[in-house]
CSV table of C-alpha atoms and ligand atoms in Angstrom, one decimal:
chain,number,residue,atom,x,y,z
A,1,UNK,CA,0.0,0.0,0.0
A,2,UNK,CA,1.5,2.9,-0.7
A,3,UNK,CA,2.4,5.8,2.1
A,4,UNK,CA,0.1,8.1,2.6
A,5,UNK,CA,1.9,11.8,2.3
A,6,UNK,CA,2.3,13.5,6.1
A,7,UNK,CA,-0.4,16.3,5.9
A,8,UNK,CA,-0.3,19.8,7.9
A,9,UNK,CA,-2.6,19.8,11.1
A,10,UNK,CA,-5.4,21.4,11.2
A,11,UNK,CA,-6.3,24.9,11.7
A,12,UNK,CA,-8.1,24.8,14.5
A,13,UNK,CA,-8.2,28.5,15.3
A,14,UNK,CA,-10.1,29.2,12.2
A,15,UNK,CA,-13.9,28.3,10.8
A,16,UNK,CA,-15.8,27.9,7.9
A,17,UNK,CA,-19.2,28.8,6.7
A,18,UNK,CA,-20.7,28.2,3.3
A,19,UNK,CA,-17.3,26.6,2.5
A,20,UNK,CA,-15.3,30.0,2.8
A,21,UNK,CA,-13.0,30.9,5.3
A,22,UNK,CA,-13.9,33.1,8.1
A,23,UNK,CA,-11.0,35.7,9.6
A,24,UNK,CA,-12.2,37.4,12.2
A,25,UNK,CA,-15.7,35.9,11.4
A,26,UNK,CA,-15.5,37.6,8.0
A,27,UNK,CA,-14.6,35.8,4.6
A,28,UNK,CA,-11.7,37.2,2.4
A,29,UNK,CA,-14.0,38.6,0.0
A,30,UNK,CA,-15.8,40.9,2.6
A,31,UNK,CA,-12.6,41.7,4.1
A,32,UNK,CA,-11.1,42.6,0.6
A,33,UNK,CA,-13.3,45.1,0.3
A,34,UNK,CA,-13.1,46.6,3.4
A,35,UNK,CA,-9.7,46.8,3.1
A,36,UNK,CA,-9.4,48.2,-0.6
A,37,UNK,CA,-7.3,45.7,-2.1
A,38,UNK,CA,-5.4,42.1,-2.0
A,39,UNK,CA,-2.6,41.1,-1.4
A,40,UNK,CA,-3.1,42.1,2.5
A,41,UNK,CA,-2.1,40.2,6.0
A,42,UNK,CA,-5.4,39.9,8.5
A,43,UNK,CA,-4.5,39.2,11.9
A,44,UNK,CA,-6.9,37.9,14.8
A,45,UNK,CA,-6.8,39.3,18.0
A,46,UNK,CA,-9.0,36.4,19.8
A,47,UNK,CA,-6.4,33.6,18.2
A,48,UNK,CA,-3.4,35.8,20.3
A,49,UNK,CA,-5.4,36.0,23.5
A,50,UNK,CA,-5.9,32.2,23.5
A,51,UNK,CA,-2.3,31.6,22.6
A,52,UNK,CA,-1.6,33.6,25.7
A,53,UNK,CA,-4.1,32.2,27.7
A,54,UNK,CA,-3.2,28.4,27.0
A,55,UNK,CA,0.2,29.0,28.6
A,56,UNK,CA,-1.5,31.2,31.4
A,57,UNK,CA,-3.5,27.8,31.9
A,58,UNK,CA,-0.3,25.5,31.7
A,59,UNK,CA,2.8,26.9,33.0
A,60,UNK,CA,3.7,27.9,36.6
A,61,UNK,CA,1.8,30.9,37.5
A,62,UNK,CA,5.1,33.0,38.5
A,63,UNK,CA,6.6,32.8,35.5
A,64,UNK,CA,6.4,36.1,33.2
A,65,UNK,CA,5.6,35.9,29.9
A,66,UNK,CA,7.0,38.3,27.9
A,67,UNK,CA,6.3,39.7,23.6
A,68,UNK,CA,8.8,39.3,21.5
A,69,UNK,CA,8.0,41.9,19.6
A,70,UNK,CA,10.2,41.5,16.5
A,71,UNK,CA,7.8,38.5,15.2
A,72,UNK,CA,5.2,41.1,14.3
A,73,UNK,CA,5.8,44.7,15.3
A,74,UNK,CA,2.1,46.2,13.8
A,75,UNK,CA,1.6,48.5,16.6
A,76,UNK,CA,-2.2,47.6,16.9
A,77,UNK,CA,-0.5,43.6,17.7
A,78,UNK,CA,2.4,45.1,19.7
A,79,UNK,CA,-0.5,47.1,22.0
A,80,UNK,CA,-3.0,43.8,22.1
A,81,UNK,CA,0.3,42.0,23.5
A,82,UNK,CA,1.1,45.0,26.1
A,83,UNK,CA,-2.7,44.0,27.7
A,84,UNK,CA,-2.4,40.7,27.8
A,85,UNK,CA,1.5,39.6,28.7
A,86,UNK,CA,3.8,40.5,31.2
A,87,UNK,CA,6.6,42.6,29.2
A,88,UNK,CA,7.7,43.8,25.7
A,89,UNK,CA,11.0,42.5,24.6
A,90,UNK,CA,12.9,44.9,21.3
A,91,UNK,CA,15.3,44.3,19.2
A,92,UNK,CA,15.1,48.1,17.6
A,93,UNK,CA,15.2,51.8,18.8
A,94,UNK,CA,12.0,52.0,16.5
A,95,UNK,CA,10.5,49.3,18.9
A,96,UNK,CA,11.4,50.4,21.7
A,97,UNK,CA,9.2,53.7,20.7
A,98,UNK,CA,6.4,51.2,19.6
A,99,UNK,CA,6.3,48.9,22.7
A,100,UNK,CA,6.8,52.5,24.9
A,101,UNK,CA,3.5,54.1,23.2
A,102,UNK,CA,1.7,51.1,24.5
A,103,UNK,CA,1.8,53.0,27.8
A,104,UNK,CA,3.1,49.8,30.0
A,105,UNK,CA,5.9,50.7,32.4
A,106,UNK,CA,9.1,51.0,31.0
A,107,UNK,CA,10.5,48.7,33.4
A,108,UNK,CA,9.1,45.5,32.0
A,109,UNK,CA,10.4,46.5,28.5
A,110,UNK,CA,13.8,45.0,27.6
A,111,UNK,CA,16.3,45.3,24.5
A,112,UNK,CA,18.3,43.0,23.3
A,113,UNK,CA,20.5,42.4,19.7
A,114,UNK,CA,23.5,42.8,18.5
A,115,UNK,CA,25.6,46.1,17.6
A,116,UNK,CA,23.4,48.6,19.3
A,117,UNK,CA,24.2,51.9,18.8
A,118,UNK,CA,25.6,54.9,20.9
A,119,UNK,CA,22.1,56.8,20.2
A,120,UNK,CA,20.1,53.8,20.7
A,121,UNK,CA,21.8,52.9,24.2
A,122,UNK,CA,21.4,56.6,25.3
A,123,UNK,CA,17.1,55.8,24.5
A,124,UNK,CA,17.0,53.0,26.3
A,125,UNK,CA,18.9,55.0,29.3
A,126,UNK,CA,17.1,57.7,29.4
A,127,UNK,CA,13.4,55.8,28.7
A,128,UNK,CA,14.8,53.4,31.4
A,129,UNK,CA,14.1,50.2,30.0
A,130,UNK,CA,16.1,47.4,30.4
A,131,UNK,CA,19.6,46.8,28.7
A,132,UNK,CA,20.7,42.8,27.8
A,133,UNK,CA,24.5,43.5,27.4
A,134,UNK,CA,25.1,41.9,23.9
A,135,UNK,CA,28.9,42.2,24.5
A,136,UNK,CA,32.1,43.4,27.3
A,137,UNK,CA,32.1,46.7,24.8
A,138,UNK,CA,28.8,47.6,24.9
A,139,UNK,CA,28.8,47.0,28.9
A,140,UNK,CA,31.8,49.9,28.5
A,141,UNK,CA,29.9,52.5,26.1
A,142,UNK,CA,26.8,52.0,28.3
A,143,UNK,CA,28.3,52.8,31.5
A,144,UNK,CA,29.8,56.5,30.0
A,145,UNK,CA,26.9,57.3,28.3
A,146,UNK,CA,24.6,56.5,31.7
A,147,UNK,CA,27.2,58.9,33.4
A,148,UNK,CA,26.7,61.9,31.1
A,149,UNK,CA,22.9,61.1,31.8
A,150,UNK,CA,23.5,61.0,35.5
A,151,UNK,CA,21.5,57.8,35.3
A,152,UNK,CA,21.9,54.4,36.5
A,153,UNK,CA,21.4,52.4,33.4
A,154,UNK,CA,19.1,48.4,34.1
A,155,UNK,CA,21.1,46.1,32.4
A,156,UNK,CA,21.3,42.2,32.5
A,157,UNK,CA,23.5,40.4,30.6
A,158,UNK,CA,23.0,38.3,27.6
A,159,UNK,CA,24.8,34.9,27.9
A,160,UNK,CA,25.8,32.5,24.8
A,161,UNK,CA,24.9,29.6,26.5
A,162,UNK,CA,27.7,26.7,26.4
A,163,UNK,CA,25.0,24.0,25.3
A,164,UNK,CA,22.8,24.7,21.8
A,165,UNK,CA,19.0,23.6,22.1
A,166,UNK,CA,18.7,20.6,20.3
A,167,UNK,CA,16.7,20.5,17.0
A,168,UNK,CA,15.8,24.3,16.4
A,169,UNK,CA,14.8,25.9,13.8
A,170,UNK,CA,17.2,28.7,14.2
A,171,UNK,CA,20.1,28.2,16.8
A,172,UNK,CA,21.2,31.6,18.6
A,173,UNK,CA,23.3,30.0,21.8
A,174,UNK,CA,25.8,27.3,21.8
A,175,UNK,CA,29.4,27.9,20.0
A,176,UNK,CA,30.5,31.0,18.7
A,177,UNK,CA,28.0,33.3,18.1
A,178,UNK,CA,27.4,37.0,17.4
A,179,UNK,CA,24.0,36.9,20.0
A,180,UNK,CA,25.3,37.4,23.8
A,181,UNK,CA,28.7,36.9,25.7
A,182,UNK,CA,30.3,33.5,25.7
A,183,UNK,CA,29.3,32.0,29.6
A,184,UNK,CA,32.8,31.4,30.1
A,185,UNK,CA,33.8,35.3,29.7
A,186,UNK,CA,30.8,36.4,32.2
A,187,UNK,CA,32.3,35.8,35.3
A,188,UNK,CA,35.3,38.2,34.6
A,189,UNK,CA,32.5,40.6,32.7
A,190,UNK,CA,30.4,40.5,36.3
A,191,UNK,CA,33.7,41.5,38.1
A,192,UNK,CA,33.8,44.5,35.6
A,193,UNK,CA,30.0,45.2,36.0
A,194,UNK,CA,30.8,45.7,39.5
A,195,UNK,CA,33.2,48.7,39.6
A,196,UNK,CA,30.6,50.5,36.8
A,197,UNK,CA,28.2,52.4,38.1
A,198,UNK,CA,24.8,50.0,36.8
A,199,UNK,CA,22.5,48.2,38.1
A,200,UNK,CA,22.8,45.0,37.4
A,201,UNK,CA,19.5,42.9,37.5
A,202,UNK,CA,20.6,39.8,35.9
A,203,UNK,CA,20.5,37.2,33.1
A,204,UNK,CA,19.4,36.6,29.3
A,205,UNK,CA,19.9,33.3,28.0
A,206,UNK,CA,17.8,33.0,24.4
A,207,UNK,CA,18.9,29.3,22.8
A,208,UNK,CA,16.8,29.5,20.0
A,209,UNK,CA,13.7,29.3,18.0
A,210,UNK,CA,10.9,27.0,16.6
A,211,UNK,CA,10.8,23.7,18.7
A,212,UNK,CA,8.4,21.1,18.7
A,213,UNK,CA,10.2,18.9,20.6
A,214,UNK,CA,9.1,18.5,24.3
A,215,UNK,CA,12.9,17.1,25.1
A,216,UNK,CA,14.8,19.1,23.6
A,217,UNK,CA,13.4,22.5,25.5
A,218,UNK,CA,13.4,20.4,28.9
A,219,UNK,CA,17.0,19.6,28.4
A,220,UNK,CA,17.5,23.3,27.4
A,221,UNK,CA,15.4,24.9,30.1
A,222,UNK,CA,17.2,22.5,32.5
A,223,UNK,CA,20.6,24.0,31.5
A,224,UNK,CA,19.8,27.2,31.5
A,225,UNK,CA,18.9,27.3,34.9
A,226,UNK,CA,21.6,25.3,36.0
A,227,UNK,CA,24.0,28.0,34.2
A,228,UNK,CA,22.1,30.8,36.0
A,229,UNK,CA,22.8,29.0,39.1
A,230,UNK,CA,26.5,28.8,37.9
A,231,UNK,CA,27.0,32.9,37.0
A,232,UNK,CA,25.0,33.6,39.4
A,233,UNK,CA,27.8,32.9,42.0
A,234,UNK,CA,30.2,35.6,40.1
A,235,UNK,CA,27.5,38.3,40.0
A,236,UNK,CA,27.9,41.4,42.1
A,237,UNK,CA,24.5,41.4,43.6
A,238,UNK,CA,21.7,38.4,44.1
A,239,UNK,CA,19.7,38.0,40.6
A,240,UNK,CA,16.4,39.6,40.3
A,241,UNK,CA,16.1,38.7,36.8
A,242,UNK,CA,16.1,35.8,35.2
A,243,UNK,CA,15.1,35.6,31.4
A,244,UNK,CA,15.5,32.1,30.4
A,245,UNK,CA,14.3,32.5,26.6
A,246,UNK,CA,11.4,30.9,24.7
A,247,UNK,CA,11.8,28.7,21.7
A,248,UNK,CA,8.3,27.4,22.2
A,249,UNK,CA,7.6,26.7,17.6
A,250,UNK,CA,4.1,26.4,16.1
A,251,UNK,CA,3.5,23.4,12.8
A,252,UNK,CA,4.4,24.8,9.6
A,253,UNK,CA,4.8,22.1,7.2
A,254,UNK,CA,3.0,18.9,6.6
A,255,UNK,CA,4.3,16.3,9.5
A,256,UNK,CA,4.5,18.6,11.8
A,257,UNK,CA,3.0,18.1,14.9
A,258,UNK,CA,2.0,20.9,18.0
A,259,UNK,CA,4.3,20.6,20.7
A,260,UNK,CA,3.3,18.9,23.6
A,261,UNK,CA,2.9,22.1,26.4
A,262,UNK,CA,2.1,19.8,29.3
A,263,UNK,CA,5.6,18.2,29.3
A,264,UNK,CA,7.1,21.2,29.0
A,265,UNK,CA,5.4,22.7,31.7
A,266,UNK,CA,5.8,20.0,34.2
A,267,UNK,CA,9.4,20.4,33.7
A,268,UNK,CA,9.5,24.1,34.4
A,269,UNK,CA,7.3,23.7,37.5
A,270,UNK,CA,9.8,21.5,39.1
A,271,UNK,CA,12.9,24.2,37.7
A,272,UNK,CA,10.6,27.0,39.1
A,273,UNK,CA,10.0,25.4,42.1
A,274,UNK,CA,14.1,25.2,42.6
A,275,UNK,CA,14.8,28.6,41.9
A,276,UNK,CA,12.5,30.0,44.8
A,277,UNK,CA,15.2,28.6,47.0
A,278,UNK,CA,18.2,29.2,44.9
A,279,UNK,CA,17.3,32.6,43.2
A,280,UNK,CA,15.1,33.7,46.0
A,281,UNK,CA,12.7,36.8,45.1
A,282,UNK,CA,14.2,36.3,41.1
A,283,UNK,CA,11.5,37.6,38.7
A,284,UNK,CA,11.6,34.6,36.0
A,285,UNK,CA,10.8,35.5,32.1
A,286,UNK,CA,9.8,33.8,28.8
A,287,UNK,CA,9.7,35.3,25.9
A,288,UNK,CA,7.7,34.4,23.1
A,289,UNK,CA,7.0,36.1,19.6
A,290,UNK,CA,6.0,33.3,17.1
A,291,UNK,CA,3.9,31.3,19.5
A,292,UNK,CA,1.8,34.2,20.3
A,293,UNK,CA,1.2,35.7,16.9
A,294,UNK,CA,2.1,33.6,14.7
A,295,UNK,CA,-1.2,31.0,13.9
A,296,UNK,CA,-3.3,34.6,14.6
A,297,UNK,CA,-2.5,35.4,10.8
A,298,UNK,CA,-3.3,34.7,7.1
A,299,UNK,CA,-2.2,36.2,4.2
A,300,UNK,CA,-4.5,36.9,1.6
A,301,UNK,CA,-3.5,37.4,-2.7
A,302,UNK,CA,-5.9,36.6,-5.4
A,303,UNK,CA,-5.4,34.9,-8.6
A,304,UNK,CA,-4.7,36.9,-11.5
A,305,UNK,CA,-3.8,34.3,-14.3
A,306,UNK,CA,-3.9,30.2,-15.0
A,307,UNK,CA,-2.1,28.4,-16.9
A,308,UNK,CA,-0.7,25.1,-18.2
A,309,UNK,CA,3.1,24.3,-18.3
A,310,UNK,CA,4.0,20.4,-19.6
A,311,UNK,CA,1.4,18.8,-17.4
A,312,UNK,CA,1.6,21.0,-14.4
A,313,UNK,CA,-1.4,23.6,-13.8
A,314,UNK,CA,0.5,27.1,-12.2
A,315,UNK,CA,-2.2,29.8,-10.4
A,316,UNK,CA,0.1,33.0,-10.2
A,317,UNK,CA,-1.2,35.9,-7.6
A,318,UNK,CA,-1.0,39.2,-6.9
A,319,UNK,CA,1.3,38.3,-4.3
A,320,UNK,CA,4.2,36.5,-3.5
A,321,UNK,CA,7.9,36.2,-2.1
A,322,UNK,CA,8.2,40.3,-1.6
A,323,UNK,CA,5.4,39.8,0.6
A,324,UNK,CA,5.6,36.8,2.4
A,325,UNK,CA,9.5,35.7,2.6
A,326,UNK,CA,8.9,33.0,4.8
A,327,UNK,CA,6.0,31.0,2.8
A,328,UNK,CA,8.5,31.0,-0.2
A,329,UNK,CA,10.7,29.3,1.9
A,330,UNK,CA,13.3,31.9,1.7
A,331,UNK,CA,13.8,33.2,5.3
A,332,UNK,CA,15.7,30.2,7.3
A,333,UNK,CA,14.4,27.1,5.3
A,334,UNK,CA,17.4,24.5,4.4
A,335,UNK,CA,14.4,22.4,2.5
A,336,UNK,CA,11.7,24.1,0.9
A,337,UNK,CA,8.1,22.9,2.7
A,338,UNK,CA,4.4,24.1,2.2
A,339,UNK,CA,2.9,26.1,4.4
A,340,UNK,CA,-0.5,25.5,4.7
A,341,UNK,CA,-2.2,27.1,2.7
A,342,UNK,CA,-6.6,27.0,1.0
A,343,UNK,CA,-8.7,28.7,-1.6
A,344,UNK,CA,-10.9,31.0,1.1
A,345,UNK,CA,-13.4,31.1,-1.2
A,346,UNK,CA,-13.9,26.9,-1.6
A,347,UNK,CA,-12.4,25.7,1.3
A,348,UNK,CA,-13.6,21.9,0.0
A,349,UNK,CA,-14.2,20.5,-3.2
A,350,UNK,CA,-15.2,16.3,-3.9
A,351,UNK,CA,-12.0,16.6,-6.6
A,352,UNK,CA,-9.0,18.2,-5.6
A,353,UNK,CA,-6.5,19.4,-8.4
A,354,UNK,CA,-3.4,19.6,-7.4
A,355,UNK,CA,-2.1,23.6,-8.4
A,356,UNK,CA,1.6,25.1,-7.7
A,357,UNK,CA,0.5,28.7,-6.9
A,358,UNK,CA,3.1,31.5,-7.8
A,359,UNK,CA,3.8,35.0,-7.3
A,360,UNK,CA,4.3,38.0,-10.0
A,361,UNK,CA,7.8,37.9,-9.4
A,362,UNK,CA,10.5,36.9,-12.0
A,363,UNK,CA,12.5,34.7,-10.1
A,364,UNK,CA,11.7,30.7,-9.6
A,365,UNK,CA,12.1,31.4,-5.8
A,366,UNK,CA,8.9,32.9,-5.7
A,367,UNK,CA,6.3,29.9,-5.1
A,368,UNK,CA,3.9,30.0,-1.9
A,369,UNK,CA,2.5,26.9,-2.8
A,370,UNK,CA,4.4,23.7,-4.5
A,371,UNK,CA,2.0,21.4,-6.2
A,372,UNK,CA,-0.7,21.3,-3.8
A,373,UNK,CA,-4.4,19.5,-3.9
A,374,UNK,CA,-6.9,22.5,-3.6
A,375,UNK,CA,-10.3,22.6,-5.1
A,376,UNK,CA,-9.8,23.7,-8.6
A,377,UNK,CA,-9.1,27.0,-9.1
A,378,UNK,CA,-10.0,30.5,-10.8
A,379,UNK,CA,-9.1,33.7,-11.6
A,380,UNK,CA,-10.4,35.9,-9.0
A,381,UNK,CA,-10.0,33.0,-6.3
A,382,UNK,CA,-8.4,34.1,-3.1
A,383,UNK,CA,-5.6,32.2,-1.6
A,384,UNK,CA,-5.1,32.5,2.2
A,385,UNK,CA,-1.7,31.3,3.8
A,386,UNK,CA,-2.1,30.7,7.4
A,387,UNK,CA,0.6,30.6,10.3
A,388,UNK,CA,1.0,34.1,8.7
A,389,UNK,CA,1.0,36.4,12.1
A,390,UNK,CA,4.9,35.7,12.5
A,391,UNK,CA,7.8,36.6,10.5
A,392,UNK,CA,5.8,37.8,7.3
A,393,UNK,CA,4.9,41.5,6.9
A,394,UNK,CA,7.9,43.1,8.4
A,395,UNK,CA,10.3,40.3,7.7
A,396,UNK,CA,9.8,40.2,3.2
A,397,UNK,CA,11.8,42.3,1.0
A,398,UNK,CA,8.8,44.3,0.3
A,399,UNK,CA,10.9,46.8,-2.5
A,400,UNK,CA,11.8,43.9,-4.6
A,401,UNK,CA,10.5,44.2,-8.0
A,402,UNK,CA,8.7,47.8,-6.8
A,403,UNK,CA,5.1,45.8,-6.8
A,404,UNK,CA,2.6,47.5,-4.8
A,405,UNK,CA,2.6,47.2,-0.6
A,406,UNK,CA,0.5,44.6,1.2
A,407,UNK,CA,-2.2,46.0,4.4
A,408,UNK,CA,-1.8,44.8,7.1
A,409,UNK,CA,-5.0,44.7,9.5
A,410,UNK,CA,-5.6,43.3,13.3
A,411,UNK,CA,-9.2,42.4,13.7
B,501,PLP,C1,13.6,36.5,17.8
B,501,PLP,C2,13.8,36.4,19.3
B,501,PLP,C3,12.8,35.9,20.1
B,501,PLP,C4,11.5,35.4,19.5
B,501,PLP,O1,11.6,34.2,18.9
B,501,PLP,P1,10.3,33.4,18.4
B,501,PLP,O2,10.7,32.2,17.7
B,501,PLP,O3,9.5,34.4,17.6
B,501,PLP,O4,9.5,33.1,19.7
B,501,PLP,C5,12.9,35.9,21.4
B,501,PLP,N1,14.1,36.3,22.0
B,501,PLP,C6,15.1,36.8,21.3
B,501,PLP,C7,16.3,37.3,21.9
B,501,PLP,C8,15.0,36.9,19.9
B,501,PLP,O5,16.0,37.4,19.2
């Protein structure tokens, strides 16, 4: 008998009626024309206040949960976040301004990345916001610009973790790395941190990205707190801040199965439990971007043209790769998958045709949708790609080929 194909899961955060998709309980047609045009990204607030409110369920109650804010920085998301999680984490000056118009105290907002700049240090300074030390230098710029200021700069600092989380979809900890200072170079950096005038608050440690696997985060959560116990012996002052990353992933492509939460958050209970007597009064941090957002969105483009090439039928859209980097499989992919993807107008049909659907733009890169059954299609059809909320708008080389913007809307 032959193998059946490994299929995506369901989309359980969405519904039908009258065989069309409903966003938001509208269908892409009605929301098209509210919106003045296709190709556009429509986001659902209820599916990110669920996603919140399944860990809320599920993991330890003292543990904060924080935004990532860099997986979709629409401020209308970025403020739905702010309401319903514990902090805003930014990777920007220009998010920092974002996740500060939100109005929530400037305390719980943190910045972390690579190569920040003298300007962009001095914000975070004077907006008092909190500082993860990406390296010994910046730890050195920050503590003369704080001094000009006359402020006392909140800082923690960033470690590159000496253990990589297993299976990830993108690794940031473990080896060299640009993200964070090595853990075997903090000790010395805390003997520093000690002579500058900053107040230290504690530790970042951000593995990585997209997991679905329940053992590979315990293992990772595991060591990271037994590396926070480790530093935390060099540091100046007792932690009050621990930020033990996220890495939580959501089901992309076909095989792909949700990650099972209760695992993961029996582990953490019994880690959380631990640090009340080893980091006593320590305020303990997640931070998620994808996960929240992510299964919130679709992306919506309509079929311009059909046609026939040696056997294979292709339905090219008004949108594409410049759009939507990630569907293409351009934006971390080593093998090019499906995301999941329907015609919102015929969710169903009794015979399936299977379609590759294309962009506008001239480049073979630019597929969203590799030979995939869907009812059989027409011009005017619209295609929605969901797990669309993370990593799409703001993360697509929208200048490429100069075709006009995609709108982006939170309903
Ligand atoms: C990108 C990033 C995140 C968010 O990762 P997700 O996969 O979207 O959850 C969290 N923390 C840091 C430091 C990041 O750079």
């Amino acid at each position: 008998m032959k193998k059946e194909a490994p299929k995506h899961v369901e989309m359980k955060y969405f519904s039908t009626a009258d065989n069309q998709l409903l966003i938001g309980g509208q269908t892409a047609e009605r929301l098209a024309a509210r919106i003045g045009q296709t190709p556009f990204y429509a986001y659902d607030r209820s599916v990110m206040t669920q996603k919140v409110q399944e860990l809320r369920n599920l993991f330890p109650e003292q543990l904060h949960l924080h935004y990532a804010m860099k997986a979709n920085p629409m401020p209308a998301v970025v403020h739905h976040m702010a309401g319903l999680t514990d902090g805003i984490d930014v990777a920007s000056m220009a998010e920092m301004q974002v996740a500060l118009d939100t109005g929530i105290s400037p305390g719980t907002i943190s910045f972390a990345g690579p190569g920040k700049t003298d300007k962009e240090l001095t914000a975070a300074i004077a907006a008092g916001i909190m500082i993860n030390m990406e390296s010994e230098g910046e730890m050195e710029r920050i503590a003369v610009l704080a001094k000009t200021l006359q402020l006392a700069p909140i800082v923690s600092i960033r470690v590159n973790p000496d253990f990589e989380l297993k299976s990830s979809g993108m690794k940031m900890g473990g080896g060299p790395k640009a993200f964070g200072v090595d853990a075997e170079r903090v000790p010395a950096m805390l003997a520093r941190c000690a002579e500058l005038e900053l107040d230290f608050r504690g530790f970042h440690i951000f593995s990585g990205s997209q997991n679905l696997k329940a053992e590979s985060l315990i293992e990772a959560h595991t060591k990271t707190f037994e590396l926070a116990y480790r530093l935390a012996q060099a540091a100046p002052a007792p932690l009050q801040w621990l930020n033990i990353g996220g890495g939580l992933g959501i089901p992309y492509f076909p095989g792909e199965q949700y990650l099972p939460l209760d695992e993961v958050a029996a582990n953490l209970k019994v880690l959380m439990q631990e640090a009340a007597t080893r980091l006593p009064g320590a305020e303990i941090v997640m931070e998620l971007g994808r996960f929240f957002v992510g299964e919130s969105g679709v992306y919506i483009c309509r079929i311009t043209d059909i046609k026939e090439s040696r056997g294979e039928t292709f339905a090219v859209t008004d949108g594409g790769l410049h759009h939507h980097l990630s569907a293409s499989g351009n934006f971390g992919q080593i093998i090019r998958k499906n995301y999941p993807v329907c015609v919102a107008n015929r969710m169903t049909s009794k015979m399936p045709e299977k379609v590759n659907i294309v962009g506008p733009l001239c480049t073979p890169l630019d597929i969203i949708s590799d030979k995939t059954p869907l009812p059989p299609v027409s011009i005017g059809d619209y295609i929605a790609v969901f797990q669309s909320g993370a990593y799409g708008f703001t993360a697509s080389p929208r200048d490429f080929l100069s075709h006009p913007e995609p709108k982006q809307v939170l309903l």
